[in-house]
Coordinates of C-alpha atoms and ligand atoms in Angstrom, one line a residue:
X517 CA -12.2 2.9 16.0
X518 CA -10.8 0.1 13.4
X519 CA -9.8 -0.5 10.1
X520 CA -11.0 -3.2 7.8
X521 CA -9.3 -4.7 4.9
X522 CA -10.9 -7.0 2.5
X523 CA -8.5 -9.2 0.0
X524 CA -10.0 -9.9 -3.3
X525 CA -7.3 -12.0 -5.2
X526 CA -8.3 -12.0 -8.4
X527 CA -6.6 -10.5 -11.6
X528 CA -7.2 -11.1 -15.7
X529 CA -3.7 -12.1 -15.4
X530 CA -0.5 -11.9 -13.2
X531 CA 1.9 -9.2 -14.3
X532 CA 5.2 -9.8 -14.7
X533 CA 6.6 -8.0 -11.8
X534 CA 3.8 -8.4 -9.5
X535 CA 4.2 -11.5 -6.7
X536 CA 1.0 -10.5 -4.6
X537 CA -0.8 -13.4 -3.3
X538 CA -4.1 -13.9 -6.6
X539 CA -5.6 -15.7 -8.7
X540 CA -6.5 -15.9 -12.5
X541 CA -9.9 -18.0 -12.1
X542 CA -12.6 -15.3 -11.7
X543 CA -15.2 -18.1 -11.5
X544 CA -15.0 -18.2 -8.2
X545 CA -15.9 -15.1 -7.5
X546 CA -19.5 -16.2 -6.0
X547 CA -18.0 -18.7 -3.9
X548 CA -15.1 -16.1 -2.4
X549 CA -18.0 -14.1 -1.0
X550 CA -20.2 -16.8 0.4
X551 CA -16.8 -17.8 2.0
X552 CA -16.6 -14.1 3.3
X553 CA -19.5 -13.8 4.5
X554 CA -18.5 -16.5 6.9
X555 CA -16.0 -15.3 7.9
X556 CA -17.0 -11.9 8.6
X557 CA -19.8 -13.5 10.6
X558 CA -17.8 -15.5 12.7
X559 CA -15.4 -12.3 13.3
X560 CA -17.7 -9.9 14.3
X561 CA -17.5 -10.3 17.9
X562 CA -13.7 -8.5 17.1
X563 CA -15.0 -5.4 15.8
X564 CA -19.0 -5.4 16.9
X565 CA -20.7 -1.9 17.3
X566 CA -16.9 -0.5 16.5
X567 CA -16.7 3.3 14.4
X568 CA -15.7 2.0 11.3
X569 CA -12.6 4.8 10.5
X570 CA -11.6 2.9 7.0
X571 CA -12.7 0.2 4.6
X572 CA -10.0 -1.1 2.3
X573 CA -10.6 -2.9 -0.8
X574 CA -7.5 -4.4 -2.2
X575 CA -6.1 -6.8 -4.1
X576 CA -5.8 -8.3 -6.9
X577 CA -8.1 -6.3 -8.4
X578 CA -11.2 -5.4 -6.7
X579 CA -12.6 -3.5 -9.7
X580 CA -13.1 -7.3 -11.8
X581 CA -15.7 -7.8 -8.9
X582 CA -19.4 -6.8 -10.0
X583 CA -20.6 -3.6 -7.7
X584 CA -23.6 -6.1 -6.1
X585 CA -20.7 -8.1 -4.2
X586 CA -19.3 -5.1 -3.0
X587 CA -22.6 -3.9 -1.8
X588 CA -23.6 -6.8 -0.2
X589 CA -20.6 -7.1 2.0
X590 CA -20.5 -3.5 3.1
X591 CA -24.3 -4.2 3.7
X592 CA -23.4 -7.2 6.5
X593 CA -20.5 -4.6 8.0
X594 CA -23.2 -2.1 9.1
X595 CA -25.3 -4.6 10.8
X596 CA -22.3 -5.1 13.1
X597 CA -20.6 -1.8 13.5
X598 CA -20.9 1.6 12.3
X599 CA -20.5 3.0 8.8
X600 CA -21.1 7.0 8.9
X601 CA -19.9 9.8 6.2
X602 CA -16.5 9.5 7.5
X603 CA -15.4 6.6 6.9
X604 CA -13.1 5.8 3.9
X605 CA -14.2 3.6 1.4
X606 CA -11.4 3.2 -0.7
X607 CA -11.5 0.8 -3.8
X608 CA -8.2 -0.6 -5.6
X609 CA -9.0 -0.3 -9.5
X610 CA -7.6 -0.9 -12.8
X611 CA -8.1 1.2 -15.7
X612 CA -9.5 -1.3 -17.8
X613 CA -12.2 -2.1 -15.9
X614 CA -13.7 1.2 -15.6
X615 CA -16.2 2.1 -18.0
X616 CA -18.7 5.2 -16.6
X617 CA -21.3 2.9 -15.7
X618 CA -19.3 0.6 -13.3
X619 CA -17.9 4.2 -11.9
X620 CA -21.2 4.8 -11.1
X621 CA -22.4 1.6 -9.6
X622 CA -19.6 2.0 -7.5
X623 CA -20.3 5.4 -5.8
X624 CA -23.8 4.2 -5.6
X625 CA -22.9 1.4 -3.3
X626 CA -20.7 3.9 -1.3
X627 CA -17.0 4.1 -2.2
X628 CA -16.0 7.5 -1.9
X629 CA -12.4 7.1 -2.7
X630 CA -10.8 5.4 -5.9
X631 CA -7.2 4.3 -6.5
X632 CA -6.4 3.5 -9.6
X633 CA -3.6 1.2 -10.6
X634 CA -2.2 4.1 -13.5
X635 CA 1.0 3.1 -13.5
X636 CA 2.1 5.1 -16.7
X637 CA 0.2 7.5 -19.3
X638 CA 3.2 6.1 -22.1
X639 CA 2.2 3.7 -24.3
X640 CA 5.5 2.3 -24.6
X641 CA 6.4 2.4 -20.7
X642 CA 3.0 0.0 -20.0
X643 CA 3.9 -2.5 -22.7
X644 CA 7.1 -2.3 -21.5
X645 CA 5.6 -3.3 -17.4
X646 CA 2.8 -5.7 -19.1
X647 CA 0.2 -3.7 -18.2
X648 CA -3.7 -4.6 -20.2
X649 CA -4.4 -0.5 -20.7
X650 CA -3.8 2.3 -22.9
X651 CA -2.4 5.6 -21.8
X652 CA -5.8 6.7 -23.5
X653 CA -7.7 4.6 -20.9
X654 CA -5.8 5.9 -18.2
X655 CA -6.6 9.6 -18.7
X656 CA -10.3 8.6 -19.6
X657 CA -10.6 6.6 -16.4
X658 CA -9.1 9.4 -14.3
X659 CA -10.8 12.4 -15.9
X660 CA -14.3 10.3 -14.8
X661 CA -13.5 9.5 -10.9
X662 CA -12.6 13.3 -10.7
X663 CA -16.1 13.7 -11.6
X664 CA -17.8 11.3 -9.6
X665 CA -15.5 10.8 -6.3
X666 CA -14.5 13.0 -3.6
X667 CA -11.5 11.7 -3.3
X668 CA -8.7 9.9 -6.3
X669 CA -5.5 8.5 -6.0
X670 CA -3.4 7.0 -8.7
X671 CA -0.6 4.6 -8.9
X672 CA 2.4 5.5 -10.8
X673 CA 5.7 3.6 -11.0
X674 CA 8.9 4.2 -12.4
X675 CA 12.1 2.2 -13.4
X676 CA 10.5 0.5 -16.1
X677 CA 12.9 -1.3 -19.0
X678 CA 14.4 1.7 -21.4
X679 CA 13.0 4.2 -19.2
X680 CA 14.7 7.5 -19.2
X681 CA 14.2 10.5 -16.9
X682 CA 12.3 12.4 -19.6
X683 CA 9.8 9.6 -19.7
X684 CA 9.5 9.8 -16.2
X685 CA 8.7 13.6 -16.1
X686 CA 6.2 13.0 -19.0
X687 CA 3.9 10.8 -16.3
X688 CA 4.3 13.2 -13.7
X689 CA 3.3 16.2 -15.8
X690 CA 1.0 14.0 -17.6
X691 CA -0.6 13.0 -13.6
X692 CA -0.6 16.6 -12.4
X693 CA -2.3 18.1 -15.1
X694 CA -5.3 15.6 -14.1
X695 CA -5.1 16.9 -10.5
X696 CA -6.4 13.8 -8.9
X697 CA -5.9 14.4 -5.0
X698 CA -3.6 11.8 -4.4
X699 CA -0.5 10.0 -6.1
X700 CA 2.0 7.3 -4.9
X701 CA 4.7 6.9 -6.4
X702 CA 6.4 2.8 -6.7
X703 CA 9.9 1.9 -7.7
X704 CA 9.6 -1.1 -10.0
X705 CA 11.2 -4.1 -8.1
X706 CA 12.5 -7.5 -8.6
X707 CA 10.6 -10.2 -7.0
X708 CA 11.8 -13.7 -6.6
X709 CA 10.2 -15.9 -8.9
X710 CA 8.5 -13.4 -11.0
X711 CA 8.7 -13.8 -14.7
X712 CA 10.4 -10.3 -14.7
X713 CA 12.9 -11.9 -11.6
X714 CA 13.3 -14.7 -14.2
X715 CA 14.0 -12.7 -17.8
X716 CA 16.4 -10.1 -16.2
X717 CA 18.5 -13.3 -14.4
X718 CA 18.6 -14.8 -17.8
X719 CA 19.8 -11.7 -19.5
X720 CA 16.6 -10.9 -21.6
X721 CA 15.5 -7.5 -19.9
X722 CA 17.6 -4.9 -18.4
X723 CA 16.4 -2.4 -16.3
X724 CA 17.1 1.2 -14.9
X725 CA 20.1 0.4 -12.0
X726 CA 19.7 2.3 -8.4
X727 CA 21.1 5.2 -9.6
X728 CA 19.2 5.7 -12.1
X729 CA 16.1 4.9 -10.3
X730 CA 16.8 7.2 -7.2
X731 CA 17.3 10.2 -9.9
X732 CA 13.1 9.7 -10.7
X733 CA 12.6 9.4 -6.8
X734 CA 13.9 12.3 -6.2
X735 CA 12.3 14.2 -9.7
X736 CA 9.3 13.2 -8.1
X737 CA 9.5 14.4 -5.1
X738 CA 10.5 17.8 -6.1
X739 CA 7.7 18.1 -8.8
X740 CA 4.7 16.8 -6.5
X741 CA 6.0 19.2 -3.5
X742 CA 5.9 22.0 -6.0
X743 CA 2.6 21.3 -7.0
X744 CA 1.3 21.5 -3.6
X745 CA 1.4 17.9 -2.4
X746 CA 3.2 16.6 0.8
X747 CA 4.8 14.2 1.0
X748 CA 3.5 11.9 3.7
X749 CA 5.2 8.8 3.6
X750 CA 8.0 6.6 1.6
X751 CA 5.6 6.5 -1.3
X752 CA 2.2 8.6 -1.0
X753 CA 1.8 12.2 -1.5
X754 CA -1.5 14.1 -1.5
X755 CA -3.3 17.4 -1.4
X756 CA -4.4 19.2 2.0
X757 CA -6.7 16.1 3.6
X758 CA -6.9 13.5 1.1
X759 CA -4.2 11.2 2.6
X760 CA -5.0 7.3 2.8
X761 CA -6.4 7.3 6.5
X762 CA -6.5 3.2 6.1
X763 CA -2.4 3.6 5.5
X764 CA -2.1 5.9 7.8
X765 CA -4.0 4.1 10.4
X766 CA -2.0 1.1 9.2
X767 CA 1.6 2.9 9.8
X768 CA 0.8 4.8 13.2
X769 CA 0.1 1.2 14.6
X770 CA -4.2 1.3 14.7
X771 CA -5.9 -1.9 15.2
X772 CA -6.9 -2.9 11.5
X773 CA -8.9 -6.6 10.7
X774 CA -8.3 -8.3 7.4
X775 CA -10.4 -10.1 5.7
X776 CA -10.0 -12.7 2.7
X777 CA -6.9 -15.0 1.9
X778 CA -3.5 -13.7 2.9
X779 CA -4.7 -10.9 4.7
X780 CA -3.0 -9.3 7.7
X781 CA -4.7 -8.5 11.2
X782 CA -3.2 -6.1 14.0
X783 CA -5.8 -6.1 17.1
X784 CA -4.7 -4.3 20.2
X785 CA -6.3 -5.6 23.2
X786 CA -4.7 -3.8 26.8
X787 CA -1.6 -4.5 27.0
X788 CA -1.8 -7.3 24.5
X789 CA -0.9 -7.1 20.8
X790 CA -1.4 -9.4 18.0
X791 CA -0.8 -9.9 14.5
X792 CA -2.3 -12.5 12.1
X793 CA -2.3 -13.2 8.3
X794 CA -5.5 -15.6 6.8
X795 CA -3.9 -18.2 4.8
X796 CA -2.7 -17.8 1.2
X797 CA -4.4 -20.2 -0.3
X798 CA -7.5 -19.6 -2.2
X799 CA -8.4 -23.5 -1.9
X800 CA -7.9 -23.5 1.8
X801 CA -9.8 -20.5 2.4
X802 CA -13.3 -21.8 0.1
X803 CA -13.0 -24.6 2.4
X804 CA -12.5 -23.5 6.0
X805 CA -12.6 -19.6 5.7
X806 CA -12.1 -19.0 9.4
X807 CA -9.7 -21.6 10.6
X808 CA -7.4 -21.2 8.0
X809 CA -4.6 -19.2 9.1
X810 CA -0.9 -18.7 8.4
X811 CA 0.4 -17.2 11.8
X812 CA -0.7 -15.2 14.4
X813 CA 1.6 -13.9 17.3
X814 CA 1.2 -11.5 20.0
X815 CA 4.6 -8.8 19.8
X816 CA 7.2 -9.2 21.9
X817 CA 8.6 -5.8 23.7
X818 CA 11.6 -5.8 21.3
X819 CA 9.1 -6.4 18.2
X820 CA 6.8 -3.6 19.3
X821 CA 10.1 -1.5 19.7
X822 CA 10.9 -2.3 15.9
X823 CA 7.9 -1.7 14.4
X824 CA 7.4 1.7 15.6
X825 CA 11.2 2.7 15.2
X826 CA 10.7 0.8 11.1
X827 CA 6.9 2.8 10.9
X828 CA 7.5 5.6 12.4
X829 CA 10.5 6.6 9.8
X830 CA 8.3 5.9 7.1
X831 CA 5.7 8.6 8.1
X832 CA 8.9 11.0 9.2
X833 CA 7.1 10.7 12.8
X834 CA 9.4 12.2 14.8
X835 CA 11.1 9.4 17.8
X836 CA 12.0 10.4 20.7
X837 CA 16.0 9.9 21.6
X838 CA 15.6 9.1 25.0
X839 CA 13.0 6.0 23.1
X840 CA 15.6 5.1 20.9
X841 CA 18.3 4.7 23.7
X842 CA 15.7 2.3 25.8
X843 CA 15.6 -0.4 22.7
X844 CA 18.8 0.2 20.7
X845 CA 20.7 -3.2 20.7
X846 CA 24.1 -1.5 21.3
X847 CA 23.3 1.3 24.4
X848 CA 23.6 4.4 24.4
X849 CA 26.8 5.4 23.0
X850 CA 26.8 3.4 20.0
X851 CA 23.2 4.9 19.1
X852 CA 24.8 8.6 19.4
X853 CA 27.9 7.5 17.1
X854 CA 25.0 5.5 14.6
X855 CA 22.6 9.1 14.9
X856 CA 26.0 11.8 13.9
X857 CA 26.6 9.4 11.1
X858 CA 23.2 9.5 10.0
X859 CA 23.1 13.3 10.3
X860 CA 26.2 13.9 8.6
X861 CA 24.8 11.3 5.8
X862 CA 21.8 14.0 5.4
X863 CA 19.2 10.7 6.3
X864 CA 18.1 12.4 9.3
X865 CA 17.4 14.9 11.5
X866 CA 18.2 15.7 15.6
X867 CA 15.7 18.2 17.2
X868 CA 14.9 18.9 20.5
X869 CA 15.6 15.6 21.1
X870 CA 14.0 13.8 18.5
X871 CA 14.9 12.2 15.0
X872 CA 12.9 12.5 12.0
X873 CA 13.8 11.1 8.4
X874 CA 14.8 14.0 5.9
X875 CA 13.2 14.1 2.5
X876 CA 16.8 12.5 1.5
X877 CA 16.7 9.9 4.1
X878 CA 13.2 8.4 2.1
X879 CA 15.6 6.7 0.0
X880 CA 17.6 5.1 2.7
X881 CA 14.9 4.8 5.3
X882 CA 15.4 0.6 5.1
X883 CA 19.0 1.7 5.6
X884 CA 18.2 4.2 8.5
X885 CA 15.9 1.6 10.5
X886 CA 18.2 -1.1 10.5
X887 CA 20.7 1.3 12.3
X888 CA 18.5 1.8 15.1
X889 CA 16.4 -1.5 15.3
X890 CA 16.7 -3.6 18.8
X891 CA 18.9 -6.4 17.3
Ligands
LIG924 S1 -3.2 -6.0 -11.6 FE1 -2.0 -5.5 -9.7 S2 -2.4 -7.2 -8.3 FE2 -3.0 -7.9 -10.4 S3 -1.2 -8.9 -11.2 FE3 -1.1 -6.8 -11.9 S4 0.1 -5.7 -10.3 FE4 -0.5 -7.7 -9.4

């Protein structure tokens, strides 16, 4: 079983918070995917006659890309490995691209899970984040996937300039009236080098401080678990089955292959494991689409250690002590004194030997892994 992940970095325009690795030329849209078609081909060896658990299409925004493209490439994946009714097609979407009929060119090439980029359904709160749509569009856009897909997840993300908790609670009302069957949930952050990193250090925006923001985590997490929808990791929550199983796979450490520029790789092979990005450079990539690559390394113990300590939290996985103690950078007793102060911090919990985060400890889970990281 694998994962694949395809990159598509193109967007209208950058937002002003937004530092993902795109581009603003869609012109080369034609020549992205005769680049990916390359390198899928030269890549198939990795993944050949392979269960396909999870298709990814992210971005960028993967719903500027005509339906054909999408088609076409999910047509060369099942001539190397197998496609069936289970496997998640998920596609990354913004509301402003979605008219009914590219909904249902979509479906018809076989995604059967759309996430859409929401973000707010206030006016004011998307001009406020730079956002092209409406709050109209938004509740169109979503009120037509319910319709058409088995599964839809929307974005929504607070700590926008001038926003107040009421605000906040307006979106998630406004999100659980539409009932889509998942919704994450993104703390607006400041990116080096953004234009939003640049107005707020000059003083021309202001935004919602920590405090402020924690209050709508924590709003949101009590509202969604009401309504029925666990909360499954940092920032995702979702009805009974409808969790991202490409995340998931992603955060429990399953082999996944990227695809595109500046997309990540995790291969397990024995013993062995590696990790690889594809080079973030659109250029580079049109011009040598299988050489081109940033890094690739094969984990250390000490790495491994970390990333399941750092994932594992995320997911409230529960680690074992006895683990812990093994990799913890200051033995054992340090580790007991870090895990009481942790407890008595609420962050975690100690059961039958193993620690889990607490619904609380979500907000501090950065804070909680570097306790008990190897170094
Ligand atoms: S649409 Fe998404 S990927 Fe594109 S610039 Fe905005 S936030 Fe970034």
């Amino acid at each position: 079983m694998i994962c694949l992940y395809l990159h598509i970095p193109f967007c209208r325009e950058r937002c002003p918070y937004c530092d993902f690795f795109l581009v603003t030329r869609p012109g080369f849209v034609e020549r992205f995917f005769e680049a990916l078609a390359v390198e899928t081909a030269a890549k198939a060896a990795l993944f050949a006659g392979q269960s396909i658990k999870a298709i990814h299409f992210g971005g960028g925004t993967p719903s500027l890309v005509p339906p054909s493209f999408i088609d076409g490439w999910l047509s060369q994946i099942s001539g190397i490995a197998r496609i069936s009714a289970e496997t998640e097609i998920t596609l990354e979407a913004n509301p402003e691209d979605l008219l009914p009929a590219s909904l249902d060119a979509l479906q018809s090439v076989g995604v059967n899970r759309l996430s859409i980029g929401v973000q707010s359904f206030a006016d004011r709160k998307l001009r406020a984040l730079g956002r092209a749509h409406s709050a109209a569009d938004a509740r169109r856009v979503v009120l037509e996937a319910l319709e058409r897909f088995p599964s839809v997840s929307i974005d929504l993300m607070c700590g926008a300039e001038g926003e107040m908790l009421a605000e906040w609670e307006g979106d998630l009302r406004a999100a659980l009236d539409l009932c889509p069957q998942h919704i994450s949930i993104y703390m607006l952050t400041l990116e080096e080098k953004t234009r939003l990193w640049r107005d707020v250090r000059k003083g021309l925006r202001d935004l919602p401080g920590e405090e402020a923001q924690a209050a709508m985590y924590r709003m949101a997490a009590e509202l969604l678990g009401n309504a029925g929808y666990g909360h499954y990791e940092i920032s995702n929550f979702a009805l009974e089955g409808h969790h991202s199983r490409y995340n998931l796979a992603s955060w429990m450490r399953e082999p996944y292959l990227g695809f595109g520029p500046a997309a990540h790789s995790f291969l397990v092979d024995g013993d062995a494991e590696t990790r690889f990005s594809n080079v973030s450079s659109l250029t580079r990539y049109l011009t040598d689409p299988v050489g081109a690559v940033d890094f690739r390394e094969v984990l250390t113990e000490a790495q491994r250690f970390d990333e399941e300590v750092f994932l594992s939290l995320r997911i409230r996985k529960p680690l074992s002590v006895g683990f812990l103690r093994k990799g913890h950078k200051l033995g054992h007793q340090h580790l007991d004194d870090i895990l009481v102060t942790l407890q008595e911090k609420g962050w975690i919990g100690v059961k039958k030997g193993t620690v889990t985060l607490t619904e609380e400890g979500f907000l501090f889970a950065d804070h909680v892994a570097a306790e008990l990281l190897s170094e």
